[in-house]
Amino acid sequence: MGYLIHLEALPDFLRGERRERDHFTSNFPLGLGRPEHGFPHLCFVFGPSKSLTHVGVVLRKGDTNSTFTYKLNVIHASSVGDPIGREDLERKLHGTHRASIVKALTQGNGTLTEAADDNMVRALQALRPPFAERLQWLMNVRVHRVASPSADRWALAKDAVRAGLRIGGYSVERLDEWELPLDVEDTVLAGIKPSDYESDLIDHDSRAFPGWVPQRTNRVGVRVFADGPRRMEITSINAAPQEGKIGVDLVYYHRNSRSLILVQYKRLEGNKEVLVDKRLRRQIERMEPLQGLQREPAHHTDWRLGPDYCFLKLCRTNTPSGEIDPANLELLPGLYLPLSFLHLVLKDPRVLGPRGGAYLGYDRVERHIDNTTFFHLAKEGWIGSSGIDIKVIADVANGSIDDGSDFILAEDISEETAKERQQRSRYKGPRHRVPKPTQEQMDLFGGAYGS
């Protein structure tokens, strides 16, 4: 199952050893249809010389953009090394599906059956052995979730990073290109390709914010996300590995308003519920003094719906333990429970198990905040702390690390006002509006102009 596409001109960002990005969009003829089975699919990319240059992955069905074509969004476009000429490739093709591949090569574009796709893979493995490991990785993305001892931790951390970006209104496109880190002890940010301007921030032994005492066992990563003059720095710190202890703490900090949101992540066992054990109770208790730092608002822009800015998110990872889907582009479904609400929930007899232990989950908690509601309130500053100094973050970071949880700080560095923040979050159109037509244009084209 896959695509074969021919590009008249290979994009500059796919050339050379230092590439800006590895994803692109290409028009594909509607008349050639789509692969029969579900997405994702491999995509074999041929350059202007009709030589095979890259292999990527198409995650999902593209939108139709004209009467004759639809969009093909290719990600993880990986160079095969020296381009493979068509004649060399054809000599390595075997079986009854060889003819369908040759036909696609002749017309420049085509969809491949599963057998034809496998035929291409075998030919490529024989012609470019050094590319075999990368090709296998691409096939893993296409076929099944990738197993890793750190899968659960990365799945939660990836969701936390996406949440920080969503709250701040930053593009998550780079996170969509996330790849499985090579080292199981790496932070989740190791799976995001760095930009040139981040080179002085990445893999430092410590991250400079007041009061944080780094530990040598921790892996630190930083990525910078920009939106015009606005900037978000995301720092991820891996705690020392502790068997059976999987947790992630996200701190979103809006520097201009000195507003903080803390989300503690826990994975629902079997995607159903989680036992409130001693460790989870200790984590909940750790949020108490932070909640007490909330100040009375001195200005209406600091007013919040309530004092809660600490939340517990119970997540369904959608993967068995030990596996992760690198191609997942969505937030993990789950329950957001504000701290004061959580205390009342734990007093409810319905959360008690047969042996007296407390359990939290969809069937135990009568109501909760979902992703949509949480982000709608957070993006416009209706929830969060008021007047919290950044020094507090050091206490949160040290507490997370000591407890065996990974810590993620999403620091939103922006000078926008509360009004500008609300306007930005509510504007859902393209970032650059089409200019209003002049009177001369209206007279020339009539009322249909711009319609």
Coordinates of C-alpha atoms in Angstrom, one line a residue:
M1 CA 0.0 0.0 0.0
G2 CA 1.6 3.2 -1.0
Y3 CA 2.3 6.1 -3.4
L4 CA 4.8 6.7 -6.1
I5 CA 5.2 10.4 -7.0
H6 CA 7.4 12.3 -9.4
L7 CA 8.5 15.9 -8.5
E8 CA 9.5 18.2 -11.4
A9 CA 11.8 20.0 -9.1
L10 CA 13.1 18.7 -5.8
P11 CA 12.5 21.2 -3.0
D12 CA 15.6 23.0 -1.7
F13 CA 14.9 21.9 1.9
L14 CA 15.2 18.2 0.9
R15 CA 18.7 18.7 -0.6
G16 CA 22.0 18.5 1.1
E17 CA 22.9 17.1 4.5
R18 CA 21.5 20.0 6.6
R19 CA 17.8 20.2 5.8
E20 CA 15.3 22.7 7.3
R21 CA 12.4 20.2 7.3
D22 CA 11.4 16.8 6.0
H23 CA 7.8 17.3 5.1
F24 CA 6.1 18.7 2.0
T25 CA 2.8 18.9 0.2
S26 CA 2.4 17.7 -3.4
N27 CA -0.6 17.6 -5.8
F28 CA -1.6 14.1 -6.8
P29 CA -4.0 13.2 -9.7
L30 CA -7.5 12.3 -8.6
G31 CA -7.8 9.9 -11.5
L32 CA -5.2 7.6 -10.0
G33 CA -7.3 7.1 -6.9
R34 CA -6.0 6.2 -3.4
P35 CA -4.5 3.1 -2.0
E36 CA -7.2 0.5 -1.1
H37 CA -6.4 0.1 2.6
G38 CA -6.3 2.5 5.4
F39 CA -3.6 5.1 6.1
P40 CA -0.7 5.6 6.7
H41 CA 1.2 4.6 3.6
L42 CA 4.8 4.8 2.3
C43 CA 5.5 7.3 -0.4
F44 CA 8.4 6.8 -2.9
V45 CA 9.6 10.2 -4.2
F46 CA 11.3 10.5 -7.6
G47 CA 13.2 13.7 -8.5
P48 CA 13.5 15.6 -11.8
S49 CA 15.9 13.0 -13.2
K50 CA 13.3 10.3 -12.5
S51 CA 15.6 8.8 -10.0
L52 CA 14.3 7.6 -6.5
T53 CA 15.6 10.2 -4.0
H54 CA 13.5 9.9 -0.9
V55 CA 11.0 7.7 1.0
G56 CA 8.4 9.3 3.3
V57 CA 5.0 8.6 4.9
V58 CA 1.5 9.8 4.0
L59 CA -0.5 9.8 7.3
R60 CA -4.0 10.5 6.1
K61 CA -6.2 11.2 3.1
G62 CA -5.6 14.6 1.6
D63 CA -8.2 17.1 0.7
T64 CA -9.3 17.6 -2.9
N65 CA -8.0 21.0 -4.1
S66 CA -9.2 21.0 -7.7
T67 CA -11.2 19.0 -10.2
F68 CA -8.2 16.9 -11.0
T69 CA -5.9 16.8 -8.0
Y70 CA -5.8 16.3 -4.2
K71 CA -3.2 17.2 -1.6
L72 CA -0.7 14.6 -0.6
N73 CA 1.0 15.5 2.7
V74 CA 4.3 13.6 2.9
I75 CA 6.2 13.6 6.3
H76 CA 9.5 12.0 7.4
A77 CA 10.9 12.4 3.8
S78 CA 14.2 10.5 4.1
S79 CA 17.0 10.5 1.6
V80 CA 18.0 7.1 0.3
G81 CA 21.6 8.3 -0.3
D82 CA 22.7 8.4 -3.9
P83 CA 19.6 8.6 -6.1
I84 CA 18.6 5.3 -7.6
G85 CA 18.1 5.4 -11.4
R86 CA 14.9 3.9 -12.9
E87 CA 16.8 1.2 -14.8
D88 CA 18.7 0.0 -11.7
L89 CA 15.4 -0.1 -9.8
E90 CA 13.5 -2.0 -12.4
R91 CA 16.2 -4.7 -12.5
K92 CA 15.6 -5.4 -8.8
L93 CA 11.9 -5.7 -9.1
H94 CA 10.4 -9.2 -9.3
G95 CA 7.0 -10.9 -9.3
T96 CA 3.7 -10.3 -10.9
H97 CA 3.4 -6.8 -9.5
R98 CA 6.5 -5.6 -11.3
A99 CA 4.4 -4.4 -14.3
S100 CA 2.2 -2.1 -12.1
I101 CA 5.3 -0.5 -10.7
V102 CA 6.9 0.0 -14.1
K103 CA 3.6 1.6 -15.3
A104 CA 3.6 4.0 -12.4
L105 CA 7.2 4.8 -13.1
T106 CA 6.4 5.5 -16.7
Q107 CA 3.5 7.8 -16.0
G108 CA 5.3 9.5 -13.2
N109 CA 2.7 8.9 -10.4
G110 CA 0.8 6.0 -9.1
T111 CA -0.8 4.1 -6.2
L112 CA 0.8 0.8 -5.2
T113 CA -0.9 -2.4 -3.9
E114 CA 0.5 -3.9 -0.8
A115 CA 2.4 -6.5 -2.8
A116 CA 3.9 -3.9 -5.1
D117 CA 4.8 -1.8 -2.1
D118 CA 6.7 -4.7 -0.6
N119 CA 8.4 -5.3 -3.9
M120 CA 9.7 -1.7 -3.9
V121 CA 10.9 -2.1 -0.3
R122 CA 12.9 -5.3 -1.1
A123 CA 14.4 -3.6 -4.1
L124 CA 15.4 -0.6 -2.1
Q125 CA 16.9 -2.7 0.7
A126 CA 19.1 -4.6 -1.9
L127 CA 20.2 -1.4 -3.7
R128 CA 20.9 0.8 -0.6
P129 CA 21.7 -1.4 2.5
P130 CA 22.7 1.6 4.6
F131 CA 19.2 2.9 4.2
A132 CA 17.6 -0.3 5.5
E133 CA 17.4 0.8 9.2
R134 CA 15.7 4.1 8.3
L135 CA 13.4 2.3 5.9
Q136 CA 12.4 -0.1 8.7
W137 CA 11.6 2.8 10.9
L138 CA 9.4 4.3 8.2
M139 CA 7.6 0.9 7.8
N140 CA 7.1 0.8 11.6
V141 CA 5.3 4.2 11.4
R142 CA 3.3 2.9 8.5
V143 CA 2.3 -0.5 9.9
H144 CA 2.3 -0.5 13.6
R145 CA 3.1 1.3 16.8
V146 CA 6.8 1.3 17.8
A147 CA 7.8 -0.5 20.9
S148 CA 10.0 1.3 23.5
P149 CA 10.6 1.0 27.2
S150 CA 10.0 4.7 27.4
A151 CA 6.8 4.7 25.3
D152 CA 4.4 5.5 28.2
R153 CA 6.5 8.4 29.5
W154 CA 7.0 9.8 26.0
A155 CA 3.3 9.5 25.2
L156 CA 2.4 11.6 28.3
A157 CA 5.2 14.1 27.8
K158 CA 4.3 14.5 24.1
D159 CA 0.8 15.4 25.2
A160 CA 2.1 17.8 27.7
V161 CA 4.2 19.6 25.1
R162 CA 1.3 19.8 22.7
A163 CA -0.9 21.1 25.6
G164 CA 1.6 23.9 26.3
L165 CA 1.7 24.9 22.7
R166 CA -2.1 24.8 22.4
I167 CA -2.6 27.0 25.5
G168 CA -0.1 29.6 24.1
G169 CA -1.6 29.5 20.6
Y170 CA 1.6 28.3 18.9
S171 CA 1.8 26.0 15.9
V172 CA 2.2 22.3 16.7
E173 CA 3.5 21.5 13.2
R174 CA 7.0 20.7 14.4
L175 CA 5.5 18.3 17.1
D176 CA 3.6 16.6 14.3
E177 CA 7.0 15.6 12.9
W178 CA 8.0 13.9 16.2
E179 CA 10.3 10.9 15.8
L180 CA 11.2 8.2 18.3
P181 CA 14.3 9.2 20.2
L182 CA 17.3 6.9 19.8
D183 CA 18.1 6.7 23.6
V184 CA 15.3 5.6 26.0
E185 CA 16.7 8.1 28.6
D186 CA 16.3 11.1 26.2
T187 CA 13.6 13.7 26.9
V188 CA 10.6 13.8 24.6
L189 CA 12.1 16.9 23.0
A190 CA 14.8 14.8 21.5
G191 CA 12.2 13.6 19.0
I192 CA 11.7 17.1 17.7
K193 CA 14.3 18.4 15.2
P194 CA 15.9 21.6 16.5
S195 CA 16.2 24.8 14.6
D196 CA 19.5 26.6 14.0
Y197 CA 18.7 29.3 16.5
E198 CA 18.2 26.7 19.3
S199 CA 21.8 25.3 19.1
D200 CA 23.0 27.2 22.1
L201 CA 20.1 26.0 24.3
I202 CA 19.9 22.3 23.5
D203 CA 21.4 19.5 25.8
H204 CA 22.8 21.9 28.4
D205 CA 23.7 20.3 31.7
S206 CA 21.3 22.7 33.4
R207 CA 18.5 25.1 32.5
A208 CA 18.9 28.5 34.1
F209 CA 15.9 29.5 36.2
P210 CA 16.3 30.6 39.8
G211 CA 16.4 28.0 42.5
W212 CA 16.6 24.8 40.4
V213 CA 19.4 22.5 41.4
P214 CA 20.1 20.2 38.4
Q215 CA 21.0 16.6 39.0
R216 CA 23.5 14.7 36.8
T217 CA 21.1 11.9 36.2
N218 CA 18.7 14.2 34.4
R219 CA 18.5 14.7 30.7
V220 CA 17.6 18.2 29.7
G221 CA 16.3 19.4 26.4
V222 CA 15.0 22.8 25.1
R223 CA 13.0 23.7 22.0
V224 CA 11.9 27.2 21.0
F225 CA 8.7 27.9 19.2
A226 CA 8.0 31.3 17.6
D227 CA 4.9 33.1 16.4
G228 CA 5.8 36.5 15.1
P229 CA 7.3 38.5 18.0
R230 CA 6.0 35.9 20.5
R231 CA 8.2 33.1 21.7
M232 CA 7.7 29.9 23.8
E233 CA 10.6 28.1 25.3
I234 CA 9.8 24.5 26.2
T235 CA 12.2 22.8 28.7
S236 CA 11.9 19.1 29.3
I237 CA 13.8 17.3 32.1
N238 CA 13.8 13.6 32.5
A239 CA 13.9 12.3 36.0
A240 CA 16.2 9.4 36.9
P241 CA 14.6 6.2 35.7
Q242 CA 12.5 4.5 38.4
E243 CA 10.9 1.2 37.7
G244 CA 7.1 1.3 37.5
K245 CA 7.0 5.1 38.1
I246 CA 5.5 6.9 35.1
G247 CA 4.4 10.5 35.5
V248 CA 4.8 13.9 33.8
D249 CA 4.3 17.4 35.2
L250 CA 3.5 20.3 32.9
V251 CA 3.9 23.9 34.0
Y252 CA 2.6 26.5 31.6
Y253 CA 3.9 29.9 32.6
H254 CA 2.7 33.2 30.9
R255 CA 5.5 35.6 31.8
N256 CA 3.7 38.9 31.1
S257 CA 0.7 38.0 33.3
R258 CA 2.8 36.0 35.8
S259 CA 0.2 33.3 35.5
L260 CA 0.9 29.6 36.0
I261 CA -1.0 26.4 35.2
L262 CA 0.2 23.0 36.6
V263 CA -1.0 19.8 35.1
Q264 CA 0.0 16.4 36.6
Y265 CA -0.4 13.6 34.1
K266 CA -1.2 10.0 35.0
R267 CA -2.0 7.1 32.6
L268 CA -5.2 5.2 33.1
E269 CA -4.4 1.6 33.6
G270 CA -6.0 -0.4 30.8
N271 CA -7.4 3.0 29.6
K272 CA -10.0 2.6 32.4
E273 CA -8.9 3.8 35.8
V274 CA -6.0 4.5 38.1
L275 CA -5.4 3.5 41.7
V276 CA -4.8 6.5 44.1
D277 CA -1.8 4.9 45.7
K278 CA 0.7 6.5 48.1
R279 CA 2.7 8.0 45.3
L280 CA -0.3 9.7 43.7
R281 CA -1.5 11.0 47.0
R282 CA 1.9 12.4 47.7
Q283 CA 1.8 14.1 44.3
I284 CA -1.6 15.6 45.0
E285 CA -0.4 16.8 48.4
R286 CA 2.6 18.4 46.7
M287 CA 0.2 20.7 44.8
E288 CA -1.4 22.0 48.0
P289 CA 1.2 24.6 49.0
L290 CA 1.4 25.8 45.4
Q291 CA -2.3 26.4 45.3
G292 CA -1.9 28.4 48.5
L293 CA 0.3 30.9 46.7
Q294 CA -2.6 32.3 44.7
R295 CA -3.0 36.0 45.2
E296 CA -6.1 38.2 45.2
P297 CA -6.3 39.9 41.8
A298 CA -5.3 43.6 41.9
H299 CA -6.6 44.2 38.3
H300 CA -9.5 42.8 36.3
T301 CA -7.0 41.2 33.9
D302 CA -5.7 39.1 36.8
W303 CA -9.2 37.8 37.7
R304 CA -9.8 34.1 37.3
L305 CA -12.8 31.8 37.5
G306 CA -11.5 30.3 40.7
P307 CA -8.4 29.8 42.8
D308 CA -7.5 26.4 41.2
Y309 CA -4.6 26.4 38.8
C310 CA -3.4 22.9 39.7
F311 CA -5.0 20.0 37.7
L312 CA -4.7 16.2 37.5
K313 CA -5.1 14.8 34.0
L314 CA -5.9 11.1 33.7
C315 CA -5.0 10.0 30.2
R316 CA -5.9 7.3 27.8
T317 CA -2.7 6.7 25.9
N318 CA -4.5 4.6 23.1
T319 CA -1.5 2.3 23.1
P320 CA -0.6 -0.8 25.1
S321 CA 2.1 -0.2 27.6
G322 CA 5.5 -0.3 25.9
E323 CA 4.3 1.0 22.6
I324 CA 3.8 4.5 21.1
D325 CA 2.4 5.7 17.9
P326 CA 4.8 8.3 16.5
A327 CA 2.2 9.4 14.0
N328 CA -0.4 10.4 16.6
L329 CA -1.3 14.0 15.9
E330 CA -4.0 14.4 18.5
L331 CA -4.2 15.2 22.2
L332 CA -4.7 12.2 24.4
P333 CA -8.3 11.9 25.6
G334 CA -8.6 12.3 29.4
L335 CA -10.2 13.8 32.5
Y336 CA -8.9 17.2 33.9
L337 CA -9.7 17.4 37.6
P338 CA -9.0 20.7 39.4
L339 CA -7.3 20.2 42.8
S340 CA -10.2 21.4 45.0
F341 CA -12.7 19.4 43.0
L342 CA -10.4 16.3 43.3
H343 CA -10.5 16.5 47.1
L344 CA -14.3 16.3 47.0
V345 CA -14.1 13.4 44.5
L346 CA -11.9 11.4 46.8
K347 CA -14.5 11.6 49.5
D348 CA -17.2 10.1 47.3
P349 CA -18.0 6.4 48.1
R350 CA -18.3 5.6 44.4
V351 CA -14.5 5.9 43.9
L352 CA -13.8 3.2 46.5
G353 CA -12.8 -0.3 45.3
P354 CA -13.7 -3.6 47.0
R355 CA -10.7 -3.4 49.3
G356 CA -11.2 0.2 50.3
G357 CA -8.7 1.8 47.9
A358 CA -9.7 4.8 45.8
Y359 CA -9.9 4.6 42.0
L360 CA -10.3 7.4 39.5
G361 CA -11.6 7.0 36.0
Y362 CA -14.4 7.7 33.6
D363 CA -16.8 5.3 35.4
R364 CA -15.8 6.6 38.9
V365 CA -15.9 10.4 38.5
E366 CA -19.3 11.8 37.7
R367 CA -18.1 14.8 35.8
H368 CA -14.8 16.3 34.6
I369 CA -13.3 18.9 32.3
D370 CA -12.4 17.7 28.8
N371 CA -9.7 18.9 26.4
T372 CA -11.9 21.4 24.6
T373 CA -13.2 23.1 27.7
F374 CA -9.7 23.2 29.4
F375 CA -8.0 24.8 26.4
H376 CA -10.8 27.3 25.8
L377 CA -10.5 28.6 29.4
A378 CA -6.7 28.4 29.6
K379 CA -5.9 30.2 26.3
E380 CA -7.8 33.3 27.3
G381 CA -6.5 33.4 30.9
W382 CA -9.8 32.4 32.6
I383 CA -7.9 29.8 34.6
G384 CA -4.4 30.0 36.0
S385 CA -2.6 31.6 38.9
S386 CA -2.4 35.3 39.6
G387 CA 0.9 37.0 40.4
I388 CA 3.0 33.9 40.7
D389 CA 6.8 34.6 40.5
I390 CA 8.8 32.4 38.2
K391 CA 11.0 31.3 41.2
V392 CA 8.1 29.1 42.2
I393 CA 8.8 26.9 39.2
A394 CA 12.0 25.7 40.7
D395 CA 10.1 24.2 43.6
V396 CA 7.8 22.4 41.2
A397 CA 10.7 21.2 39.0
N398 CA 12.7 19.8 42.0
G399 CA 9.6 18.2 43.5
S400 CA 8.7 16.5 40.1
I401 CA 12.3 15.2 39.7
D402 CA 12.5 13.9 43.3
D403 CA 9.2 12.1 42.8
G404 CA 10.4 10.4 39.6
S405 CA 8.2 12.4 37.2
D406 CA 9.4 14.1 34.1
F407 CA 9.1 17.9 34.2
I408 CA 8.1 20.1 31.3
L409 CA 8.1 23.9 31.4
A410 CA 6.3 25.8 28.7
E411 CA 7.3 29.4 29.2
D412 CA 5.3 31.8 27.1
I413 CA 7.4 34.9 26.5
S414 CA 5.0 37.4 25.1
E415 CA 4.2 41.1 25.7
E416 CA 0.6 40.9 24.5
T417 CA -2.1 42.4 26.6
A418 CA -5.1 40.4 27.9
K419 CA -7.3 41.8 25.2
E420 CA -4.7 40.9 22.5
R421 CA -4.5 37.4 23.9
Q422 CA -8.2 36.9 23.7
Q423 CA -8.5 38.3 20.2
R424 CA -5.7 36.0 19.0
S425 CA -7.2 32.9 20.6
R426 CA -10.7 33.6 19.1
Y427 CA -9.4 34.4 15.6
K428 CA -9.6 31.1 13.7
G429 CA -9.0 32.3 10.2
P430 CA -5.7 32.4 8.2
R431 CA -2.9 34.4 9.9
H432 CA -2.7 36.8 6.9
R433 CA -6.0 38.2 5.8
V434 CA -6.7 38.9 2.2
P435 CA -6.7 42.7 1.9
K436 CA -10.0 44.5 1.3
P437 CA -10.5 45.3 -2.4
T438 CA -10.2 48.8 -3.5
Q439 CA -13.0 50.7 -5.1
E440 CA -11.2 50.5 -8.5
Q441 CA -11.1 46.7 -8.2
M442 CA -14.8 46.6 -7.2
D443 CA -15.7 48.7 -10.3
L444 CA -13.6 46.5 -12.6
F445 CA -14.8 43.1 -11.4
G446 CA -18.2 44.0 -10.0
G447 CA -19.7 42.6 -6.8
A448 CA -18.3 39.2 -7.4
Y449 CA -14.7 40.4 -6.5
G450 CA -13.5 38.6 -3.4
S451 CA -16.6 36.5 -3.1

